[in-house]
XYZ file of C-alpha atoms in Angstrom:
175
model
C 10.269 11.425 8.810
C 8.326 9.053 11.535
C 5.669 6.773 10.188
C 3.101 8.639 11.209
C 3.950 11.256 9.463
C 4.301 9.697 6.628
C 0.793 7.721 6.940
C -0.480 11.072 6.071
C 1.404 12.120 3.141
C -1.286 11.709 0.572
C -2.177 13.808 -2.452
C -4.243 11.942 -5.315
C -1.996 13.362 -8.430
C 1.798 12.508 -7.951
C 4.248 15.396 -8.090
C 5.496 15.560 -11.399
C 2.023 14.097 -12.479
C 2.962 11.256 -14.839
C 5.907 10.127 -12.116
C 5.614 6.236 -11.289
C 4.285 6.218 -7.660
C 5.048 9.354 -4.647
C 7.934 10.603 -3.408
C 7.855 10.808 0.129
C 10.454 12.814 1.733
C 12.971 10.791 3.822
C 12.787 7.872 1.515
C 15.430 6.778 -1.935
C 12.533 5.670 -4.023
C 9.238 6.023 -5.069
C 6.651 4.755 -3.227
C 2.495 3.471 -3.522
C -0.651 3.100 -1.410
C -0.981 -0.472 -0.879
C -4.687 0.667 0.176
C -5.896 2.305 -3.116
C -3.722 -0.683 -5.029
C -5.927 -3.512 -2.839
C -8.572 -1.229 -4.057
C -7.943 -1.283 -7.589
C -7.386 -5.106 -7.497
C -10.974 -5.128 -5.919
C -12.117 -3.499 -9.441
C -10.545 -5.890 -11.157
C -11.570 -8.917 -9.040
C -15.114 -7.542 -10.295
C -14.024 -7.171 -13.514
C -13.021 -10.549 -13.925
C -15.786 -12.200 -12.091
C -18.156 -10.979 -14.506
C -16.670 -11.482 -17.826
C -16.160 -15.426 -16.382
C -19.477 -14.972 -15.425
C -20.587 -14.121 -19.007
C -18.397 -16.175 -20.288
C -20.395 -19.434 -18.895
C -24.048 -17.501 -19.227
C -24.114 -15.620 -22.483
C -20.555 -17.093 -24.185
C -22.328 -15.443 -27.685
C -21.033 -12.067 -25.792
C -17.783 -12.300 -25.882
C -16.259 -10.379 -23.217
C -12.798 -10.786 -23.544
C -13.054 -8.571 -27.362
C -13.770 -5.818 -24.649
C -13.002 -6.156 -21.455
C -9.295 -7.526 -23.038
C -7.941 -4.419 -24.510
C -9.143 -2.118 -21.287
C -7.226 -4.557 -18.836
C -4.036 -4.377 -20.944
C -4.350 -0.407 -20.942
C -4.947 0.066 -17.560
C -1.660 -2.671 -16.087
C 0.285 -0.641 -18.882
C -0.536 2.775 -17.870
C -0.508 1.512 -14.292
C 3.129 -0.262 -14.522
C 4.497 2.964 -17.256
C 2.892 6.072 -15.103
C 1.525 4.905 -11.724
C -1.865 4.560 -10.229
C -3.241 8.666 -11.509
C -3.881 9.854 -13.570
C -4.093 7.218 -16.943
C -5.050 4.238 -15.059
C -9.020 4.412 -15.014
C -8.966 1.717 -12.312
C -6.521 3.090 -10.328
C -7.609 6.570 -10.292
C -11.315 5.152 -9.466
C -9.504 2.801 -6.800
C -7.272 5.854 -5.645
C -10.566 8.367 -5.436
C -11.742 5.528 -3.381
C -9.511 5.079 -0.408
C -8.386 8.927 -0.079
C -9.858 8.632 3.018
C -8.030 6.116 4.798
C -4.235 6.668 5.842
C -2.393 5.253 2.891
C 0.373 2.242 3.394
C 3.091 2.837 1.476
C 5.045 -0.128 -0.544
C 7.700 0.130 -2.977
C 7.145 0.538 -6.355
C 9.083 -1.605 -8.400
C 7.720 -4.774 -7.062
C 4.217 -3.122 -7.793
C 4.848 -2.608 -11.248
C 6.857 -5.595 -11.786
C 3.000 -7.588 -10.900
C 1.400 -4.675 -13.026
C 3.328 -5.992 -16.560
C 2.624 -9.899 -14.983
C -0.797 -8.716 -15.315
C -0.922 -6.876 -18.998
C 0.524 -10.049 -19.895
C -2.269 -12.455 -18.993
C -4.592 -9.853 -20.454
C -2.821 -10.437 -23.600
C -2.280 -13.919 -23.051
C -6.397 -13.650 -22.778
C -6.971 -11.299 -25.759
C -4.263 -13.717 -27.610
C -6.644 -17.123 -26.753
C -10.172 -15.646 -28.299
C -8.625 -13.747 -31.341
C -6.684 -17.418 -32.345
C -9.838 -18.995 -31.550
C -8.516 -21.475 -29.227
C -10.833 -23.532 -27.343
C -12.674 -21.516 -23.706
C -10.936 -23.886 -21.378
C -7.830 -22.438 -21.737
C -9.703 -18.987 -21.885
C -11.508 -20.212 -19.034
C -8.556 -21.627 -17.117
C -6.359 -18.048 -17.219
C -9.444 -15.748 -16.254
C -9.673 -18.262 -13.498
C -6.135 -16.998 -12.633
C -6.503 -13.990 -12.915
C -9.511 -13.739 -10.746
C -7.941 -15.729 -8.191
C -4.460 -13.518 -8.277
C -6.654 -10.090 -7.749
C -9.265 -11.842 -5.295
C -5.426 -12.388 -3.255
C -4.175 -8.902 -3.443
C -8.079 -7.207 -2.889
C -9.178 -9.071 0.197
C -5.823 -10.759 1.464
C -3.012 -8.822 0.689
C -1.170 -10.345 -0.720
C 0.543 -9.479 -4.441
C 1.863 -12.561 -6.205
C 3.711 -10.431 -8.483
C 5.042 -8.565 -5.323
C 6.175 -11.632 -4.221
C 7.897 -13.103 -7.307
C 9.666 -10.037 -7.524
C 11.011 -10.464 -3.856
C 11.752 -13.735 -4.325
C 13.663 -13.004 -7.931
C 15.739 -9.751 -6.980
C 16.017 -10.183 -3.402
C 14.361 -7.176 -2.365
C 14.797 -6.291 1.141
C 12.611 -2.698 1.836
C 9.204 -4.942 -0.153
C 8.912 -8.010 2.448
C 5.594 -8.750 3.291
C 4.100 -9.060 6.010
């Protein structure tokens, strides 16, 4: 399949519906739209910024108790079923980018990154529930903010980079 034909192949839902990624003609493994994943990262970046702000300005509101389970669910659903239809941020990110030409990337590095993201969400929630110092919680949230910013703004997925270093993925070489 030519690159210009491949860029046009884009649907909101995968086929079958709960497939991890998009099956493209001529590709042996599943692919995911990098544009939609960057939009999703931007949404999660805004969420982490708001959470950090609230923790600093109004710590008594304790947003981690509410945001933590959401992020864990969102990351876990994306890691298991892809961006649509079970990841709320993934659905919104995909809907936001439907008018743009997709940039197809392998799914395995993204899955690895989302598992790491769910782990960070679990860490944040555990720090809050175990009543760790706010310094620890703010540190992990700051890392989450930085990682989502790197992906959303610069297109650099640290989890994907780690995956390529650990598993030697040739098709997922970063631009």
